[in-house]
Coordinates of C-alpha atoms in Angstrom, one line a residue:
Chain A
M273 CA -16.3 23.3 -58.1
K274 CA -12.4 23.8 -57.8
H275 CA -10.1 23.4 -60.7
I276 CA -7.0 23.1 -59.8
N277 CA -4.4 26.0 -61.6
D278 CA -1.1 26.9 -60.7
D279 CA -2.5 30.1 -59.2
N280 CA -4.1 27.9 -56.7
I281 CA -2.4 24.6 -56.6
D282 CA -1.0 25.5 -52.6
E283 CA -4.3 26.8 -51.4
I284 CA -6.4 23.8 -52.6
M285 CA -3.3 21.4 -52.1
F286 CA -3.4 22.6 -48.0
Q287 CA -6.9 22.3 -48.0
L288 CA -6.9 18.6 -49.6
L289 CA -4.3 17.8 -47.4
E290 CA -5.9 18.7 -43.9
G291 CA -9.7 17.6 -45.2
D292 CA -11.1 20.4 -45.4
I293 CA -12.0 19.2 -49.6
T294 CA -13.9 15.6 -49.3
G295 CA -16.3 13.7 -51.2
L296 CA -16.0 13.9 -55.0
E297 CA -14.5 17.1 -55.1
R298 CA -11.5 15.7 -53.6
E299 CA -12.0 13.2 -56.5
N300 CA -11.4 15.5 -59.1
L301 CA -9.6 17.3 -57.6
L302 CA -6.7 14.1 -57.1
K303 CA -7.8 12.6 -59.9
A304 CA -6.3 15.9 -62.0
I305 CA -3.0 16.2 -60.0
H306 CA -2.2 12.5 -60.6
S307 CA -2.3 13.3 -64.5
D308 CA 0.2 15.9 -64.3
E309 CA 3.6 15.2 -63.2
K310 CA 4.3 18.1 -61.5
Y311 CA 1.4 18.6 -59.5
L312 CA 1.9 15.0 -58.9
A313 CA 5.4 16.1 -57.4
L314 CA 4.3 19.4 -55.6
W315 CA 1.6 16.7 -54.1
N316 CA 3.9 14.6 -53.0
T317 CA 6.5 16.9 -51.4
W318 CA 2.9 18.9 -49.6
Q319 CA 2.1 15.3 -48.5
Q320 CA 5.7 15.4 -46.7
T321 CA 5.1 18.2 -44.5
I322 CA 2.9 16.3 -42.0
L323 CA 5.1 15.7 -39.6
Q324 CA 5.7 12.2 -38.5
N325 CA 5.7 10.8 -34.7
E326 CA 8.9 10.8 -32.7
E327 CA 10.1 8.6 -29.9
I328 CA 11.4 11.4 -27.4
T329 CA 13.0 9.9 -24.1
F330 CA 11.7 12.2 -20.8
D331 CA 11.3 10.4 -16.4
I332 CA 7.7 10.7 -15.8
S333 CA 8.6 8.9 -13.0
N334 CA 8.8 12.0 -10.5
L335 CA 5.5 13.6 -11.1
K336 CA 3.9 10.6 -10.2
R337 CA 2.2 11.8 -6.7
K338 CA 1.4 10.2 -3.8
T339 CA -0.3 11.3 -1.0
T340 CA 1.1 11.1 2.2
I341 CA -0.7 11.6 6.0
I342 CA 1.5 13.3 8.0
L343 CA 1.0 11.9 11.6
P344 CA 1.3 14.0 14.3
L345 CA 3.5 13.8 17.1
Y346 CA 1.4 13.5 20.2
I347 CA -0.8 10.9 17.3
K348 CA 2.4 8.5 18.0
Y349 CA 3.1 8.8 21.3
A350 CA -0.6 7.6 21.7
A351 CA 0.1 5.0 19.4
A352 CA 2.7 3.6 21.6
A353 CA 1.3 3.9 24.3
V354 CA -1.4 1.5 23.8
V355 CA 0.8 -1.3 22.3
I356 CA 2.3 -0.7 25.7
L357 CA -0.9 -1.3 27.2
G358 CA -2.1 -4.1 25.0
L359 CA 1.2 -6.0 26.1
I360 CA 0.3 -5.6 29.3
I361 CA -2.8 -6.7 29.5
L362 CA -1.8 -9.6 26.9
L363 CA 0.8 -10.7 29.9
N364 CA -1.9 -10.7 32.4
R365 CA -4.6 -11.7 30.5
D366 CA -4.7 -14.7 33.4
S367 CA -5.5 -12.0 36.3
I368 CA -7.9 -10.3 34.9
K369 CA -10.1 -12.9 34.5
Q370 CA -9.2 -13.4 38.4
D371 CA -10.1 -9.9 39.1
D372 CA -13.2 -10.3 37.2
M373 CA -14.7 -13.4 39.1
V374 CA -13.7 -11.1 42.4
L375 CA -15.6 -7.9 41.3
L376 CA -18.7 -9.7 39.6
P377 CA -21.3 -11.6 42.4
P378 CA -20.1 -15.4 42.0
K379 CA -22.3 -17.4 39.1
I380 CA -24.0 -20.4 41.3
K381 CA -21.7 -23.2 40.6
T382 CA -23.4 -26.8 39.4
F383 CA -22.1 -30.0 40.9
S384 CA -23.0 -33.0 39.2
N385 CA -22.6 -34.9 42.0
P386 CA -24.6 -32.8 44.8
L387 CA -22.9 -32.3 48.1
P388 CA -24.1 -33.2 51.2
K389 CA -27.4 -30.9 52.3
I390 CA -27.1 -28.2 54.5
K391 CA -29.3 -27.4 57.4
K392 CA -30.5 -24.1 57.6
D393 CA -29.9 -24.4 62.0
T394 CA -26.6 -25.9 62.2
I395 CA -25.3 -22.7 60.0
Y396 CA -24.4 -19.6 62.4
N397 CA -26.7 -16.8 61.4
N398 CA -23.6 -14.5 60.9
H399 CA -22.3 -16.8 58.3
F400 CA -26.0 -16.9 56.6
V401 CA -25.7 -13.6 56.0
R402 CA -22.3 -12.9 54.6
D403 CA -23.4 -16.7 51.8
T404 CA -24.6 -14.9 48.6
F405 CA -21.5 -13.2 48.5
V406 CA -19.0 -16.0 49.3
P407 CA -18.0 -18.2 46.7
L408 CA -19.2 -22.2 47.3
K409 CA -16.3 -23.5 48.4
E410 CA -15.1 -20.7 50.8
K411 CA -19.0 -21.1 51.4
V412 CA -17.9 -24.7 53.1
K413 CA -14.5 -22.8 54.9
Y414 CA -16.6 -20.6 56.7
M415 CA -19.1 -22.7 57.7
A416 CA -16.1 -25.1 59.6
D417 CA -14.5 -25.0 62.1
R418 CA -11.6 -26.7 62.0
S419 CA -12.0 -28.8 65.4
S420 CA -10.9 -32.0 63.8
S421 CA -9.2 -33.9 60.6
I422 CA -11.4 -36.7 58.4
E423 CA -9.7 -39.7 59.0
K424 CA -8.3 -41.0 54.5
S425 CA -10.4 -44.2 55.1
I426 CA -14.0 -42.4 55.6
I427 CA -13.1 -40.3 52.2
E428 CA -11.6 -42.3 50.7
S429 CA -15.7 -44.8 51.3
H430 CA -17.8 -42.0 50.2
D431 CA -17.6 -40.7 46.5
T432 CA -19.8 -37.4 47.2
L433 CA -16.8 -36.2 49.4
Q434 CA -13.9 -37.3 47.0
N435 CA -15.9 -36.0 44.0
F436 CA -16.0 -32.6 46.4
I437 CA -12.7 -32.6 47.2
A438 CA -11.3 -33.0 43.4
Q439 CA -13.1 -29.8 42.6
F440 CA -10.8 -27.8 44.3
D441 CA -6.9 -27.1 44.2
D442 CA -4.5 -27.1 47.0
V443 CA -6.2 -28.6 49.1
D444 CA -4.3 -28.2 52.3
S445 CA -6.3 -29.6 54.9
I446 CA -10.1 -31.4 55.6
V447 CA -11.3 -30.8 58.4
L448 CA -14.8 -32.3 59.8
V449 CA -16.7 -30.0 61.2
K450 CA -20.0 -32.4 64.1
N451 CA -22.9 -30.9 65.2
S452 CA -22.5 -32.6 68.7
P453 CA -19.1 -34.6 69.4
D454 CA -20.9 -36.5 71.5
E455 CA -23.8 -37.3 69.1
I456 CA -21.5 -37.4 66.7
T457 CA -19.2 -40.2 65.4
P458 CA -16.7 -40.7 62.6
E459 CA -18.5 -44.1 60.6
K460 CA -21.8 -40.7 60.7
A461 CA -19.7 -38.6 59.3
F462 CA -22.0 -37.9 56.5
E463 CA -25.3 -37.3 57.3
E464 CA -26.9 -34.2 56.4
E465 CA -25.8 -32.1 59.6
I466 CA -22.3 -32.5 58.9
F467 CA -20.4 -29.9 56.9
V468 CA -16.9 -30.4 55.8
S469 CA -14.2 -27.7 55.7
I470 CA -12.2 -27.2 52.5
S471 CA -9.3 -25.0 53.2
T472 CA -7.9 -23.8 49.7
D473 CA -5.3 -21.0 49.0
N474 CA -8.1 -18.5 48.3
N475 CA -8.0 -15.7 50.7
L476 CA -11.2 -13.3 49.7
S477 CA -10.3 -10.8 52.1
K478 CA -7.4 -10.2 50.6
K479 CA -8.8 -10.6 47.2
T480 CA -11.0 -7.7 47.7
K481 CA -8.2 -5.4 48.9
D482 CA -6.1 -5.7 46.4
N483 CA -8.9 -5.1 43.6
T484 CA -8.6 -1.2 44.9
N485 CA -5.3 -0.9 43.0
F486 CA -5.7 -2.8 39.6
L487 CA -3.9 -1.2 37.7
A488 CA -1.3 -1.4 40.0
R489 CA -0.9 -4.8 40.1
L490 CA -1.2 -5.7 36.3
I491 CA 2.0 -4.1 36.4
G492 CA 3.4 -5.4 39.5
K493 CA 2.7 -8.1 38.2
S494 CA 4.9 -8.0 34.8
S495 CA 8.5 -7.0 34.5
I496 CA 10.0 -4.4 32.2
K497 CA 13.1 -4.4 32.0
I498 CA 16.5 -3.0 30.1
E499 CA 19.4 -5.1 29.6
P500 CA 22.9 -5.3 26.9
D501 CA 22.7 -8.0 24.6
H502 CA 26.1 -8.5 23.3
N503 CA 24.7 -12.0 21.8
T504 CA 23.3 -10.9 18.5
R505 CA 23.9 -7.4 16.6
T506 CA 21.3 -5.1 18.4
K507 CA 23.0 -3.6 21.7
R508 CA 20.4 -4.0 23.9
K509 CA 17.5 -5.7 24.1
I510 CA 13.8 -5.0 26.3
I511 CA 12.5 -7.7 28.5
F512 CA 8.7 -7.8 29.1
E513 CA 7.8 -11.1 31.4
N514 CA 5.5 -12.3 34.4
K515 CA 5.4 -16.2 35.0
K516 CA 3.3 -17.5 31.6
Y517 CA 5.2 -15.0 29.4
Q518 CA 8.9 -13.2 28.1
I519 CA 8.8 -10.9 25.1
I520 CA 12.1 -9.8 24.1
A521 CA 13.3 -7.5 21.9
G522 CA 16.4 -5.8 20.7
F523 CA 17.0 -2.5 19.9
Chain B
M228 CA -9.5 14.7 -10.3
T229 CA -8.1 12.3 -7.7
E230 CA -5.2 11.3 -7.4
K231 CA -5.0 7.9 -9.7
E232 CA -6.5 10.3 -12.6
Y233 CA -3.9 12.8 -12.1
N234 CA -1.5 9.9 -12.0
T235 CA -3.0 8.1 -15.3
S236 CA -2.3 11.7 -16.6
V237 CA 1.3 11.8 -16.0
D238 CA 1.2 8.2 -17.6
L239 CA -0.9 10.3 -21.1
H240 CA -0.2 13.3 -21.9
A241 CA 3.9 14.4 -20.2
K242 CA 5.8 12.9 -22.8
S243 CA 3.9 14.0 -24.9
L244 CA 3.6 18.0 -23.2
F245 CA 7.8 16.7 -23.2
R246 CA 7.9 16.4 -26.4
F247 CA 6.3 19.8 -27.6
I248 CA 7.9 22.3 -25.3
F249 CA 11.7 20.6 -26.0
K250 CA 10.5 20.1 -29.9
N251 CA 9.8 24.7 -29.3
L252 CA 12.5 25.4 -27.1
N253 CA 15.1 22.7 -28.0
V254 CA 16.8 23.3 -24.4
R255 CA 15.3 20.3 -22.3
E256 CA 16.2 21.3 -19.1
D257 CA 13.7 24.2 -19.7
A258 CA 11.7 22.3 -21.4
E259 CA 12.0 19.4 -18.2
N260 CA 11.6 22.1 -16.1
I261 CA 7.9 23.7 -17.9
V262 CA 6.6 20.3 -17.9
Q263 CA 7.0 20.0 -13.9
D264 CA 5.9 23.5 -13.4
S265 CA 2.9 22.0 -15.3
F266 CA 2.3 19.5 -13.6
E267 CA 2.6 21.6 -10.5
S268 CA 0.4 23.6 -10.9
L269 CA -2.4 20.5 -12.5
W270 CA -1.6 19.3 -9.5
L271 CA -2.5 22.2 -7.5
N272 CA -5.7 22.9 -9.4
K273 CA -6.3 19.0 -9.4
D274 CA -9.8 20.1 -7.9
K275 CA -10.7 22.5 -10.1
V276 CA -9.9 20.2 -13.8
E277 CA -12.0 17.9 -14.7
F278 CA -10.2 14.3 -15.8
S279 CA -11.5 14.6 -19.1
K280 CA -9.1 18.0 -20.0
S281 CA -6.2 17.5 -18.2
K282 CA -4.6 17.4 -21.5
S283 CA -5.8 20.3 -23.2
W284 CA -5.6 22.3 -19.8
L285 CA -2.0 21.3 -19.5
F286 CA -0.5 22.2 -23.3
T287 CA -2.6 25.6 -22.2
T288 CA -0.6 26.4 -19.6
G289 CA 2.3 24.3 -20.5
Y290 CA 2.2 26.6 -23.7
R291 CA 2.1 29.9 -21.5
K292 CA 5.1 28.7 -19.5
M293 CA 7.3 28.2 -22.3
I294 CA 6.4 31.6 -23.6
D295 CA 6.9 33.2 -20.3
S296 CA 10.3 31.0 -20.8
I297 CA 10.9 32.6 -24.4
R298 CA 10.9 35.8 -23.5
K299 CA 12.3 35.8 -20.1
N300 CA 15.1 34.0 -22.1
K301 CA 15.1 35.7 -24.9
K302 CA 15.1 32.6 -26.5
I303 CA 19.0 30.8 -25.9
V304 CA 18.5 28.9 -29.2
E305 CA 20.3 25.6 -29.0
M306 CA 21.5 23.5 -32.2
P307 CA 17.9 20.4 -32.1
E308 CA 19.4 16.9 -30.7
F309 CA 18.9 15.7 -34.0
I310 CA 21.4 17.5 -35.8
K311 CA 24.2 17.6 -33.6
E312 CA 23.8 13.9 -34.0
K313 CA 24.1 14.3 -37.5
G314 CA 26.5 17.0 -37.9
N315 CA 29.2 14.4 -38.0
S316 CA 28.4 11.8 -39.9
S317 CA 28.4 12.3 -44.1
A318 CA 25.5 10.0 -44.4
Q319 CA 22.9 11.9 -46.3
P320 CA 20.7 12.9 -43.8
D321 CA 17.0 11.1 -43.9
L322 CA 13.3 12.8 -44.4
K323 CA 12.4 13.2 -41.2
S324 CA 15.4 15.4 -40.0
I325 CA 14.9 17.8 -43.4
V326 CA 11.8 18.6 -42.2
N327 CA 12.4 19.0 -38.3
S328 CA 16.2 21.7 -39.7
A329 CA 13.1 23.0 -41.6
L330 CA 10.4 23.0 -38.8
E331 CA 13.3 24.8 -36.3
K332 CA 13.3 28.0 -39.1
L333 CA 9.6 28.2 -38.7
P334 CA 8.5 31.4 -36.7
E335 CA 7.4 30.4 -33.2
I336 CA 3.7 30.4 -33.4
Q337 CA 4.0 28.4 -36.3
K338 CA 5.8 26.3 -35.4
T339 CA 3.2 25.4 -32.1
V340 CA 0.3 25.6 -34.3
I341 CA 1.6 22.6 -36.7
M342 CA 3.0 20.8 -33.9
L343 CA 0.1 20.7 -32.0
R344 CA -2.1 19.9 -35.0
D345 CA 0.2 16.9 -36.4
Y346 CA 1.8 15.6 -32.9
E347 CA -1.5 16.2 -30.7
G348 CA -4.2 16.0 -33.5
Y349 CA -6.1 19.1 -32.2
D350 CA -8.8 20.6 -34.1
Y351 CA -8.1 24.0 -34.9
A352 CA -10.9 25.2 -31.8
E353 CA -8.8 23.0 -29.9
I354 CA -5.3 24.5 -31.1
G355 CA -7.3 28.5 -30.8
K356 CA -8.1 27.6 -27.4
I357 CA -4.5 26.9 -26.2
T358 CA -3.1 29.2 -28.5
N359 CA -5.3 32.1 -27.4
L360 CA -5.9 32.9 -31.6
N361 CA -9.2 32.1 -33.6
E362 CA -9.7 29.2 -35.0
S363 CA -8.9 31.4 -39.2
Q364 CA -5.9 32.6 -37.2
V365 CA -5.0 29.2 -36.6
K366 CA -5.4 27.9 -39.9
V367 CA -4.0 30.1 -41.6
Y368 CA -0.5 30.3 -39.0
I369 CA -1.0 26.2 -40.2
F370 CA -1.0 27.3 -44.2
R371 CA 2.5 29.2 -44.3
A372 CA 4.3 26.9 -41.7
R373 CA 3.2 24.0 -44.0
Q374 CA 3.4 26.9 -47.5
T375 CA 7.2 27.3 -45.7
L376 CA 7.9 23.2 -45.1
K377 CA 6.8 23.1 -48.8
N378 CA 9.3 25.5 -49.8
Y379 CA 12.1 24.1 -48.3
L380 CA 11.4 20.7 -49.3
V381 CA 11.5 21.9 -53.1
N382 CA 14.2 23.5 -52.3
L383 CA 16.6 21.1 -51.5
E384 CA 15.4 19.1 -53.5
N385 CA 16.6 21.1 -56.5
I386 CA 19.5 21.2 -55.0
I387 CA 20.2 17.5 -54.7

């Protein structure tokens, strides 16, 4: 047990201050200090040697870090190319759907109202061979020779024919094909051996030819142009457009 | 240490590191540069330094840079800001100002260890790691520092 005196007072007070003396010994020493005015004043002074916390202004914002990813220049060009290609595809998506139809074997349509049956012996052999590659509406056209037109009254009196015609867009003409002109009369026009020719604006051979240059068609159908722009705050505008859409960006 | 942990270290330790350096050097610009360099160094070594040890790492690095700066500049001493502010005042200085002015009179190493002890709450071993001293040396320096402060305060009371 330590006893405080003038020789060891600094050492003991330092140890008390630093927490090096604890427990009962600490209590006894503090009692001894408080019982002596001189020691108490000295103890108070020792306690004042503990530095008091103080706030100092310091801007820490410039010490913070944020990782930045620097993209090589070619990635920026690649990203721009992807955006432009995306725009072109968006502007021509209807065309792309049509092209897909030509490139793939045509799906067989099922009609709610069945067409008049076609007898095999009434079809030219060369047409029959190509039949599997030709859409249904084209098939009908191939088989017809457009020898005569159907009268309007006959069409109106026959529901199956009306429904059949209604499935085609842009019908130019409707032609009655007779197996034998002498045997078939307009009154018997829709018996099994008669074929109907529907002329549309679809041209299979032309479409197949155009399809060989797919990208050229895509770009060709839309236009990209730059024009001066005096009506807004931008000096020029770039215009992407086709039949359906027009996208304008000022710069 | 991740980027997020590094930024947390900035939030937690930048101000205390600056206070430690600034109160040692008394030159704000130098203190700012040292703190900047210390955090720059931490960022470069963030893959090696664990987040839990970042404070100790920062104070060790900051202390060494501060010693280098003192040696390089041969310790250009300026009046501390708080003394400048009080300089023209006829009012009695408060206890904090008196202790601060007494702190300025301490040798460099004593000032360093007592600030690490009181401001940052480091124990003797941790202070020893930062200052490259053993625990006994740290304890002796802290004792001498407090004794000097105590004597300064006693003498001041006698004068007043």
